[in-house]
PDB file of C-alpha atoms and ligand atoms in Angstrom:
ATOM      1  CA  MET A 260      97.707 132.300 105.934  1.00 62.00           C
ATOM      2  CA  ASP A 261      97.931 131.586 102.168  1.00 70.00           C
ATOM      3  CA  ALA A 262      96.065 127.872 101.191  1.00 76.00           C
ATOM      4  CA  ALA A 263      99.139 125.603 101.616  1.00 84.00           C
ATOM      5  CA  LYS A 264     100.667 123.942  98.338  1.00 89.00           C
ATOM      6  CA  ILE A 265     102.702 121.295 100.276  1.00 96.00           C
ATOM      7  CA  ARG A 266     100.631 118.225 101.819  1.00 97.00           C
ATOM      8  CA  LEU A 267     102.830 116.254 104.069  1.00 97.00           C
ATOM      9  CA  TYR A 268     101.635 112.943 105.883  1.00 97.00           C
ATOM     10  CA  VAL A 269     102.695 113.295 109.453  1.00 97.00           C
ATOM     11  CA  GLU A 270     102.527 110.412 111.990  1.00 96.00           C
ATOM     12  CA  HIS A 271     101.406 112.820 114.951  1.00 97.00           C
ATOM     13  CA  PRO A 272      98.021 113.978 116.051  1.00 98.00           C
ATOM     14  CA  LEU A 273      96.809 116.755 114.930  1.00 98.00           C
ATOM     15  CA  ALA A 274      94.219 119.328 116.440  1.00 98.00           C
ATOM     16  CA  GLU A 275      93.716 123.247 116.682  1.00 98.00           C
ATOM     17  CA  GLY A 276      96.957 124.992 117.788  1.00 98.00           C
ATOM     18  CA  GLN A 277      99.159 121.561 117.818  1.00 98.00           C
ATOM     19  CA  THR A 278     102.791 121.560 117.301  1.00 98.00           C
ATOM     20  CA  VAL A 279     104.074 118.710 115.176  1.00 98.00           C
ATOM     21  CA  LEU A 280     108.184 118.282 115.354  1.00 97.00           C
ATOM     22  CA  LEU A 281     109.590 117.206 112.325  1.00 97.00           C
ATOM     23  CA  ASP A 282     112.625 115.420 112.166  1.00 95.00           C
ATOM     24  CA  ARG A 283     115.857 116.038 109.986  1.00 96.00           C
ATOM     25  CA  ASP A 284     114.288 114.285 106.647  1.00 95.00           C
ATOM     26  CA  GLN A 285     111.435 116.524 106.505  1.00 95.00           C
ATOM     27  CA  ALA A 286     113.311 119.664 107.883  1.00 97.00           C
ATOM     28  CA  HIS A 287     115.432 118.732 104.656  1.00 96.00           C
ATOM     29  CA  TYR A 288     112.842 118.835 102.596  1.00 96.00           C
ATOM     30  CA  LEU A 289     110.469 121.879 103.741  1.00 97.00           C
ATOM     31  CA  PHE A 290     113.440 123.770 104.419  1.00 97.00           C
ATOM     32  CA  GLY A 291     116.245 123.088 102.502  1.00 96.00           C
ATOM     33  CA  VAL A 292     115.038 121.659  99.001  1.00 96.00           C
ATOM     34  CA  MET A 293     111.278 123.773  99.018  1.00 96.00           C
ATOM     35  CA  ARG A 294     112.519 126.238 100.825  1.00 97.00           C
ATOM     36  CA  LEU A 295     109.990 127.077 102.930  1.00 97.00           C
ATOM     37  CA  THR A 296     110.520 129.988 105.842  1.00 97.00           C
ATOM     38  CA  ALA A 297     108.964 131.041 109.041  1.00 97.00           C
ATOM     39  CA  GLY A 298     105.175 131.672 108.447  1.00 97.00           C
ATOM     40  CA  ALA A 299     105.346 129.496 105.389  1.00 98.00           C
ATOM     41  CA  PRO A 300     101.686 126.824 104.916  1.00 98.00           C
ATOM     42  CA  VAL A 301     101.480 123.570 104.766  1.00 98.00           C
ATOM     43  CA  ALA A 302      98.861 121.257 104.844  1.00 98.00           C
ATOM     44  CA  LEU A 303      98.821 117.907 107.243  1.00 98.00           C
ATOM     45  CA  PHE A 304      97.386 114.800 107.423  1.00 98.00           C
ATOM     46  CA  ASN A 305      98.213 111.989 109.168  1.00 98.00           C
ATOM     47  CA  GLY A 306      95.153 109.132 108.109  1.00 97.00           C
ATOM     48  CA  THR A 307      92.938 108.996 111.161  1.00 97.00           C
ATOM     49  CA  ASP A 308      92.333 113.209 111.953  1.00 98.00           C
ATOM     50  CA  GLY A 309      91.673 114.894 108.526  1.00 98.00           C
ATOM     51  CA  GLU A 310      93.142 117.491 106.800  1.00 98.00           C
ATOM     52  CA  TRP A 311      94.712 120.306 108.697  1.00 98.00           C
ATOM     53  CA  GLN A 312      96.462 123.876 107.589  1.00 98.00           C
ATOM     54  CA  ALA A 313      99.588 124.227 109.723  1.00 98.00           C
ATOM     55  CA  GLU A 314     101.915 127.195 109.758  1.00 98.00           C
ATOM     56  CA  VAL A 315     105.857 126.572 109.957  1.00 98.00           C
ATOM     57  CA  THR A 316     106.784 128.369 113.598  1.00 98.00           C
ATOM     58  CA  ALA A 317     110.125 127.203 113.345  1.00 98.00           C
ATOM     59  CA  ALA A 318     112.605 126.267 110.480  1.00 97.00           C
ATOM     60  CA  GLY A 319     115.990 124.511 111.301  1.00 95.00           C
ATOM     61  CA  LYS A 320     118.672 122.733 109.138  1.00 91.00           C
ATOM     62  CA  ARG A 321     118.055 119.883 111.488  1.00 94.00           C
ATOM     63  CA  GLY A 322     114.673 120.095 112.471  1.00 96.00           C
ATOM     64  CA  GLY A 323     111.698 122.645 112.731  1.00 97.00           C
ATOM     65  CA  GLU A 324     108.280 123.087 113.723  1.00 98.00           C
ATOM     66  CA  LEU A 325     104.364 123.526 112.690  1.00 98.00           C
ATOM     67  CA  THR A 326     101.142 124.049 114.194  1.00 98.00           C
ATOM     68  CA  CYS A 327      98.580 123.526 112.964  1.00 98.00           C
ATOM     69  CA  ARG A 328      95.816 126.150 112.933  1.00 98.00           C
ATOM     70  CA  SER A 329      92.124 125.332 111.232  1.00 98.00           C
ATOM     71  CA  ARG A 330      90.983 121.979 109.672  1.00 98.00           C
ATOM     72  CA  SER A 331      90.841 121.995 105.797  1.00 97.00           C
ATOM     73  CA  ARG A 332      89.458 118.386 104.908  1.00 97.00           C
ATOM     74  CA  ASP A 333      87.013 115.907 107.167  1.00 97.00           C
ATOM     75  CA  GLN A 334      88.661 112.871 107.220  1.00 98.00           C
ATOM     76  CA  LEU A 335      87.548 110.478 104.463  1.00 96.00           C
ATOM     77  CA  SER A 336      88.126 106.607 104.425  1.00 94.00           C
ATOM     78  CA  PRO A 337      87.945 104.286 101.290  1.00 96.00           C
ATOM     79  CA  PRO A 338      86.097 101.593 100.660  1.00 97.00           C
ATOM     80  CA  ASP A 339      87.176  98.545 102.251  1.00 98.00           C
ATOM     81  CA  LEU A 340      88.313  97.207  99.431  1.00 98.00           C
ATOM     82  CA  TRP A 341      92.028  95.034  99.410  1.00 98.00           C
ATOM     83  CA  LEU A 342      94.090  95.174  95.877  1.00 98.00           C
ATOM     84  CA  LEU A 343      95.669  91.566  95.718  1.00 98.00           C
ATOM     85  CA  PHE A 344      98.354  91.340  93.105  1.00 98.00           C
ATOM     86  CA  ALA A 345     101.108  89.447  91.977  1.00 97.00           C
ATOM     87  CA  PRO A 346     104.862  91.323  92.280  1.00 95.00           C
ATOM     88  CA  ILE A 347     105.925  92.090  88.832  1.00 91.00           C
ATOM     89  CA  LYS A 348     109.368  94.247  87.918  1.00 91.00           C
ATOM     90  CA  LYS A 349     109.798  97.228  89.728  1.00 92.00           C
ATOM     91  CA  THR A 350     108.635  99.692  87.960  1.00 94.00           C
ATOM     92  CA  ARG A 351     105.249  98.747  87.528  1.00 95.00           C
ATOM     93  CA  THR A 352     104.529  97.109  90.696  1.00 96.00           C
ATOM     94  CA  ASP A 353     105.523 100.727  91.991  1.00 97.00           C
ATOM     95  CA  PHE A 354     102.801 102.150  89.379  1.00 98.00           C
ATOM     96  CA  ILE A 355     100.399  99.524  90.284  1.00 98.00           C
ATOM     97  CA  VAL A 356     100.715 100.686  94.215  1.00 98.00           C
ATOM     98  CA  GLU A 357     100.743 103.994  93.101  1.00 98.00           C
ATOM     99  CA  LYS A 358      97.713 104.304  91.222  1.00 98.00           C
ATOM    100  CA  ALA A 359      95.644 101.863  93.724  1.00 98.00           C
ATOM    101  CA  ALA A 360      96.577 104.564  96.963  1.00 98.00           C
ATOM    102  CA  GLU A 361      95.326 107.477  94.091  1.00 98.00           C
ATOM    103  CA  MET A 362      92.021 105.147  93.394  1.00 97.00           C
ATOM    104  CA  GLY A 363      91.019 104.718  96.733  1.00 97.00           C
ATOM    105  CA  VAL A 364      91.988 101.151  98.392  1.00 98.00           C
ATOM    106  CA  ALA A 365      92.338 100.387 102.034  1.00 98.00           C
ATOM    107  CA  ARG A 366      95.180  97.821 101.515  1.00 98.00           C
ATOM    108  CA  ILE A 367      97.564  96.727  98.687  1.00 98.00           C
ATOM    109  CA  GLN A 368      98.281  92.856  99.618  1.00 98.00           C
ATOM    110  CA  PRO A 369     101.015  91.791  97.081  1.00 98.00           C
ATOM    111  CA  VAL A 370     100.462  87.718  96.915  1.00 98.00           C
ATOM    112  CA  GLN A 371     102.867  85.158  95.411  1.00 97.00           C
ATOM    113  CA  THR A 372     100.909  82.889  92.919  1.00 97.00           C
ATOM    114  CA  GLU A 373     102.437  80.031  91.165  1.00 97.00           C
ATOM    115  CA  PHE A 374     103.979  82.190  88.062  1.00 96.00           C
ATOM    116  CA  THR A 375     104.585  85.209  89.958  1.00 92.00           C
ATOM    117  CA  ASN A 376     108.667  86.224  89.354  1.00 78.00           C
ATOM    118  CA  ALA A 377     109.067  87.988  92.491  1.00 79.00           C
ATOM    119  CA  GLU A 378     110.038  86.202  95.554  1.00 79.00           C
ATOM    120  CA  ARG A 379     110.635  89.435  97.485  1.00 88.00           C
ATOM    121  CA  ILE A 380     109.323  93.165  97.905  1.00 93.00           C
ATOM    122  CA  ARG A 381     110.455  95.906  99.396  1.00 95.00           C
ATOM    123  CA  ARG A 382     107.525  96.770 101.873  1.00 97.00           C
ATOM    124  CA  ASP A 383     108.716  99.788 103.128  1.00 97.00           C
ATOM    125  CA  ARG A 384     109.791 101.558 100.054  1.00 97.00           C
ATOM    126  CA  LEU A 385     106.280 100.205  98.533  1.00 98.00           C
ATOM    127  CA  GLN A 386     104.227 101.844 101.201  1.00 98.00           C
ATOM    128  CA  ALA A 387     107.007 105.035 100.871  1.00 97.00           C
ATOM    129  CA  HIS A 388     104.753 105.145  97.613  1.00 98.00           C
ATOM    130  CA  ALA A 389     101.322 105.070  99.220  1.00 98.00           C
ATOM    131  CA  VAL A 390     102.225 107.397 101.017  1.00 98.00           C
ATOM    132  CA  GLU A 391     103.692 109.877  98.363  1.00 97.00           C
ATOM    133  CA  ALA A 392     100.313 109.781  96.232  1.00 98.00           C
ATOM    134  CA  ALA A 393      98.290 110.242  98.794  1.00 98.00           C
ATOM    135  CA  GLU A 394     100.025 113.532  99.787  1.00 97.00           C
ATOM    136  CA  GLN A 395      99.811 114.281  95.774  1.00 97.00           C
ATOM    137  CA  CYS A 396      95.988 113.419  95.049  1.00 97.00           C
ATOM    138  CA  GLY A 397      94.847 114.434  98.360  1.00 96.00           C
ATOM    139  CA  SER A 398      93.334 111.635 100.291  1.00 97.00           C
ATOM    140  CA  THR A 399      93.511 111.952 103.917  1.00 98.00           C
ATOM    141  CA  TYR A 400      94.290 107.747 104.310  1.00 98.00           C
ATOM    142  CA  ILE A 401      96.965 105.692 103.669  1.00 98.00           C
ATOM    143  CA  ALA A 402      96.135 102.811 102.087  1.00 98.00           C
ATOM    144  CA  GLU A 403      98.047  99.664 103.943  1.00 98.00           C
ATOM    145  CA  VAL A 404     100.954  97.894 102.065  1.00 98.00           C
ATOM    146  CA  ALA A 405     101.117  94.415 103.272  1.00 98.00           C
ATOM    147  CA  GLU A 406     103.920  92.149 103.130  1.00 97.00           C
ATOM    148  CA  LEU A 407     103.693  89.666 100.576  1.00 97.00           C
ATOM    149  CA  GLN A 408     102.033  86.749 101.091  1.00 97.00           C
ATOM    150  CA  ARG A 409     101.071  82.845  99.235  1.00 97.00           C
ATOM    151  CA  LEU A 410      97.832  83.389  97.654  1.00 98.00           C
ATOM    152  CA  ASP A 411      96.926  79.644  98.400  1.00 97.00           C
ATOM    153  CA  ARG A 412      97.577  80.550 102.195  1.00 98.00           C
ATOM    154  CA  LEU A 413      95.662  84.368 101.555  1.00 98.00           C
ATOM    155  CA  LEU A 414      92.505  82.221 100.352  1.00 98.00           C
ATOM    156  CA  ALA A 415      92.380  79.067 102.669  1.00 97.00           C
ATOM    157  CA  ASP A 416      92.016  82.212 105.612  1.00 97.00           C
ATOM    158  CA  TRP A 417      90.279  84.029 103.457  1.00 98.00           C
ATOM    159  CA  PRO A 418      87.599  86.320 106.037  1.00 97.00           C
ATOM    160  CA  ALA A 419      83.989  85.566 105.938  1.00 92.00           C
ATOM    161  CA  ASP A 420      82.134  88.056 103.974  1.00 95.00           C
ATOM    162  CA  ARG A 421      84.976  89.618 101.847  1.00 98.00           C
ATOM    163  CA  GLN A 422      83.885  89.176  98.237  1.00 98.00           C
ATOM    164  CA  LEU A 423      86.625  88.139  95.604  1.00 97.00           C
ATOM    165  CA  MET A 424      86.995  89.863  92.450  1.00 97.00           C
ATOM    166  CA  PHE A 425      89.101  87.244  90.116  1.00 96.00           C
ATOM    167  CA  CYS A 426      89.989  88.849  87.109  1.00 96.00           C
ATOM    168  CA  ASP A 427      90.993  86.245  85.233  1.00 94.00           C
ATOM    169  CA  GLU A 428      92.466  86.437  81.599  1.00 91.00           C
ATOM    170  CA  ALA A 429      91.073  82.951  80.369  1.00 87.00           C
ATOM    171  CA  PHE A 430      87.654  83.552  81.446  1.00 77.00           C
ATOM    172  CA  ALA A 431      86.387  83.797  78.245  1.00 63.00           C
ATOM    173  CA  ASP A 432      87.269  80.120  77.272  1.00 56.00           C
ATOM    174  CA  ALA A 433      87.193  78.903  80.553  1.00 50.00           C
ATOM    175  CA  SER A 434      84.764  75.330  80.688  1.00 50.00           C
ATOM    176  CA  TYR A 435      84.582  75.696  84.785  1.00 50.00           C
ATOM    177  CA  GLY A 436      81.424  76.042  86.488  1.00 50.00           C
ATOM    178  CA  THR A 437      80.935  78.360  89.381  1.00 55.00           C
ATOM    179  CA  PRO A 438      79.945  77.148  92.785  1.00 53.00           C
ATOM    180  CA  ASP A 439      76.032  76.599  91.815  1.00 56.00           C
ATOM    181  CA  GLY A 440      76.836  76.088  88.237  1.00 56.00           C
ATOM    182  CA  ALA A 441      75.835  79.342  87.125  1.00 60.00           C
ATOM    183  CA  PRO A 442      77.685  82.368  85.379  1.00 66.00           C
ATOM    184  CA  ARG A 443      77.292  85.327  88.246  1.00 77.00           C
ATOM    185  CA  SER A 444      77.550  88.712  86.976  1.00 84.00           C
ATOM    186  CA  LEU A 445      78.956  91.839  89.655  1.00 88.00           C
ATOM    187  CA  GLU A 446      75.756  92.893  88.812  1.00 87.00           C
ATOM    188  CA  ASP A 447      73.946  90.773  91.563  1.00 88.00           C
ATOM    189  CA  ALA A 448      77.046  90.659  93.707  1.00 93.00           C
ATOM    190  CA  PRO A 449      76.724  92.254  97.212  1.00 95.00           C
ATOM    191  CA  LYS A 450      78.463  95.723  98.303  1.00 95.00           C
ATOM    192  CA  GLY A 451      81.108  95.822 101.263  1.00 96.00           C
ATOM    193  CA  GLU A 452      84.166  94.354 101.960  1.00 98.00           C
ATOM    194  CA  TRP A 453      86.375  93.243  98.532  1.00 98.00           C
ATOM    195  CA  ALA A 454      89.119  92.767  97.057  1.00 98.00           C
ATOM    196  CA  ILE A 455      90.557  92.051  93.694  1.00 98.00           C
ATOM    197  CA  LEU A 456      93.233  90.299  92.451  1.00 98.00           C
ATOM    198  CA  ILE A 457      95.306  90.420  89.398  1.00 98.00           C
ATOM    199  CA  GLY A 458      98.138  87.902  88.428  1.00 97.00           C
ATOM    200  CA  PRO A 459     101.115  87.672  87.466  1.00 95.00           C
ATOM    201  CA  GLU A 460     102.437  88.175  84.001  1.00 93.00           C
ATOM    202  CA  GLY A 461     102.609  84.594  83.628  1.00 94.00           C
ATOM    203  CA  GLY A 462      98.785  84.205  84.332  1.00 96.00           C
ATOM    204  CA  PHE A 463      97.194  82.162  86.565  1.00 96.00           C
ATOM    205  CA  SER A 464      97.746  78.514  86.688  1.00 96.00           C
ATOM    206  CA  GLU A 465      94.981  75.923  85.631  1.00 94.00           C
ATOM    207  CA  ALA A 466      95.235  74.536  88.915  1.00 96.00           C
ATOM    208  CA  GLU A 467      94.503  78.277  90.758  1.00 96.00           C
ATOM    209  CA  ARG A 468      92.532  79.512  88.147  1.00 94.00           C
ATOM    210  CA  ARG A 469      90.042  76.015  88.964  1.00 93.00           C
ATOM    211  CA  ARG A 470      90.261  76.642  92.653  1.00 95.00           C
ATOM    212  CA  LEU A 471      89.204  80.240  92.204  1.00 95.00           C
ATOM    213  CA  HIS A 472      86.495  79.525  90.076  1.00 91.00           C
ATOM    214  CA  GLY A 473      85.003  77.234  92.564  1.00 91.00           C
ATOM    215  CA  LEU A 474      85.204  79.571  95.734  1.00 94.00           C
ATOM    216  CA  PRO A 475      81.886  80.389  96.720  1.00 93.00           C
ATOM    217  CA  PHE A 476      83.328  84.247  97.499  1.00 95.00           C
ATOM    218  CA  ALA A 477      84.867  84.894  94.021  1.00 95.00           C
ATOM    219  CA  TRP A 478      83.327  86.617  91.404  1.00 94.00           C
ATOM    220  CA  PRO A 479      84.899  85.764  88.117  1.00 92.00           C
ATOM    221  CA  VAL A 480      85.495  88.919  86.036  1.00 92.00           C
ATOM    222  CA  GLN A 481      87.044  89.157  82.142  1.00 91.00           C
ATOM    223  CA  LEU A 482      87.993  92.955  81.230  1.00 93.00           C
ATOM    224  CA  GLY A 483      87.424  93.219  77.599  1.00 90.00           C
ATOM    225  CA  HIS A 484      88.491  90.462  75.122  1.00 87.00           C
ATOM    226  CA  ARG A 485      92.509  91.671  75.257  1.00 93.00           C
ATOM    227  CA  ILE A 486      95.430  90.184  77.450  1.00 94.00           C
ATOM    228  CA  LEU A 487      96.155  93.260  79.338  1.00 97.00           C
ATOM    229  CA  ARG A 488      99.560  93.748  81.382  1.00 97.00           C
ATOM    230  CA  ALA A 489      99.140  93.314  84.957  1.00 97.00           C
ATOM    231  CA  ASP A 490      99.159  97.076  86.035  1.00 98.00           C
ATOM    232  CA  THR A 491      96.333  97.995  82.984  1.00 98.00           C
ATOM    233  CA  ALA A 492      94.687  95.638  84.676  1.00 98.00           C
ATOM    234  CA  ALA A 493      94.877  96.469  87.959  1.00 98.00           C
ATOM    235  CA  VAL A 494      93.699 100.025  86.929  1.00 98.00           C
ATOM    236  CA  ALA A 495      90.874  98.342  84.647  1.00 98.00           C
ATOM    237  CA  ALA A 496      89.618  96.331  87.926  1.00 98.00           C
ATOM    238  CA  LEU A 497      89.495  99.299  89.963  1.00 98.00           C
ATOM    239  CA  THR A 498      87.484 101.581  87.439  1.00 98.00           C
ATOM    240  CA  LEU A 499      85.510  98.982  87.114  1.00 96.00           C
ATOM    241  CA  TRP A 500      84.572  98.031  90.627  1.00 97.00           C
ATOM    242  CA  GLN A 501      84.393 101.792  92.113  1.00 97.00           C
ATOM    243  CA  LEU A 502      81.809 102.026  89.248  1.00 95.00           C
ATOM    244  CA  LYS A 503      79.812  98.887  90.029  1.00 95.00           C
ATOM    245  CA  LEU A 504      80.342  98.465  93.937  1.00 96.00           C
ATOM    246  CA  GLY A 505      82.245 101.715  94.994  1.00 95.00           C
ATOM    247  CA  GLU A 506      82.115 105.097  95.654  1.00 92.00           C
ATOM    248  CA  TRP A 507      81.701 106.687  91.887  1.00 91.00           C
TER     249      TRP A 507
HETATM  250  N1  LIG B  27     100.183  85.714  80.471  1.00 90.59           N
HETATM  251  C1  LIG B  27      98.867  85.368  80.793  1.00 90.59           C
HETATM  252  C2  LIG B  27      98.669  87.008  80.981  1.00 90.59           C
HETATM  253  C3  LIG B  27      98.787  87.566  82.281  1.00 90.59           C
HETATM  254  S1  LIG B  27      98.128  89.161  82.259  1.00 90.59           S
HETATM  255  C4  LIG B  27      98.799  85.228  79.526  1.00 90.59           C
HETATM  256  O1  LIG B  27      99.374  85.565  78.206  1.00 90.59           O
HETATM  257  O2  LIG B  27      97.158  84.584  79.874  1.00 90.59           O
HETATM  258  C5  LIG B  27      97.898  89.775  84.493  1.00 90.59           C
HETATM  259  C6  LIG B  27      97.085  89.703  85.420  1.00 90.59           C
HETATM  260  O3  LIG B  27      96.115  90.372  84.612  1.00 90.59           O
HETATM  261  C7  LIG B  27      96.252  88.415  85.144  1.00 90.59           C
HETATM  262  O4  LIG B  27      96.786  87.164  85.374  1.00 90.59           O
HETATM  263  C8  LIG B  27      94.584  89.255  85.389  1.00 90.59           C
HETATM  264  O5  LIG B  27      94.565  88.895  86.857  1.00 90.59           O
HETATM  265  C9  LIG B  27      95.210  90.326  84.736  1.00 90.59           C
HETATM  266  N2  LIG B  27      94.102  90.113  82.947  1.00 90.59           N
HETATM  267  C10 LIG B  27      95.222  91.072  82.105  1.00 90.59           C
HETATM  268  N3  LIG B  27      94.156  90.682  80.926  1.00 90.59           N
HETATM  269  C11 LIG B  27      92.563  90.832  81.570  1.00 90.59           C
HETATM  270  C12 LIG B  27      91.622  90.365  81.152  1.00 90.59           C
HETATM  271  N4  LIG B  27      91.306  90.512  79.844  1.00 90.59           N
HETATM  272  N5  LIG B  27      90.587  89.691  81.727  1.00 90.59           N
HETATM  273  C13 LIG B  27      90.293  90.307  83.167  1.00 90.59           C
HETATM  274  N6  LIG B  27      91.976  90.209  83.554  1.00 90.59           N
HETATM  275  C14 LIG B  27      92.780  90.557  83.122  1.00 90.59           C
END
């Protein structure tokens, strides 16, 4: 069997000899669009059992079957990192979800801040983007896209031991102290459970910034001297976090 060129996420247990029945959409994609026939290789992953090389063992118009042959990658989960961001325009929001999934986050949490433009998000559509990104980038893990939540409520209910890298576009001219009055450096930050927070196009309100600067788990961060767009800031922040505190 040749190495598979197609990687597919399936919600199905994977093990040697395990058969996976395909639904109509999957069959349409594999046999209608990609023109695979019986015997063709497909790589499968389900978010928990690693990656498997499978073979098409039945191909039909409305369904089909794949059979797992051998495991090609161990299960590898990303760091326990959440990306909190305020949804912006559709294509830019899609970009943030795709890049976060590629760069390695456990959870993508859209948040509603005071100046957030979007009232609603299509969680299922964003989740599908995260799945597609995982299929394309060789990940064996699917980042979970959570429902939109208000930032103030999320902060009020913040889990103990999770640190927050707060990307503050106005940090340079901030006159706020950190909780103990001293500047905080990521160099001194503990590893482990983290979240990154990126604000909306309109930035954070003064009240939000004041609150965030006073939180014991918040680490305010400046990403250079220019104001980045939220999608750029998300990628820059993920890069910085991966280098300083993550797996790079
Ligand atoms: N309208 C705001 C900019 C918002 S940029 C203004 O003009 O001030 C969107 C988000 O990206 C910000 O809320 C912040 O989280 C992040 N961001 C952008 N540039 C940044 C920088 N230089 N440092 C830290 N965070 C930044």
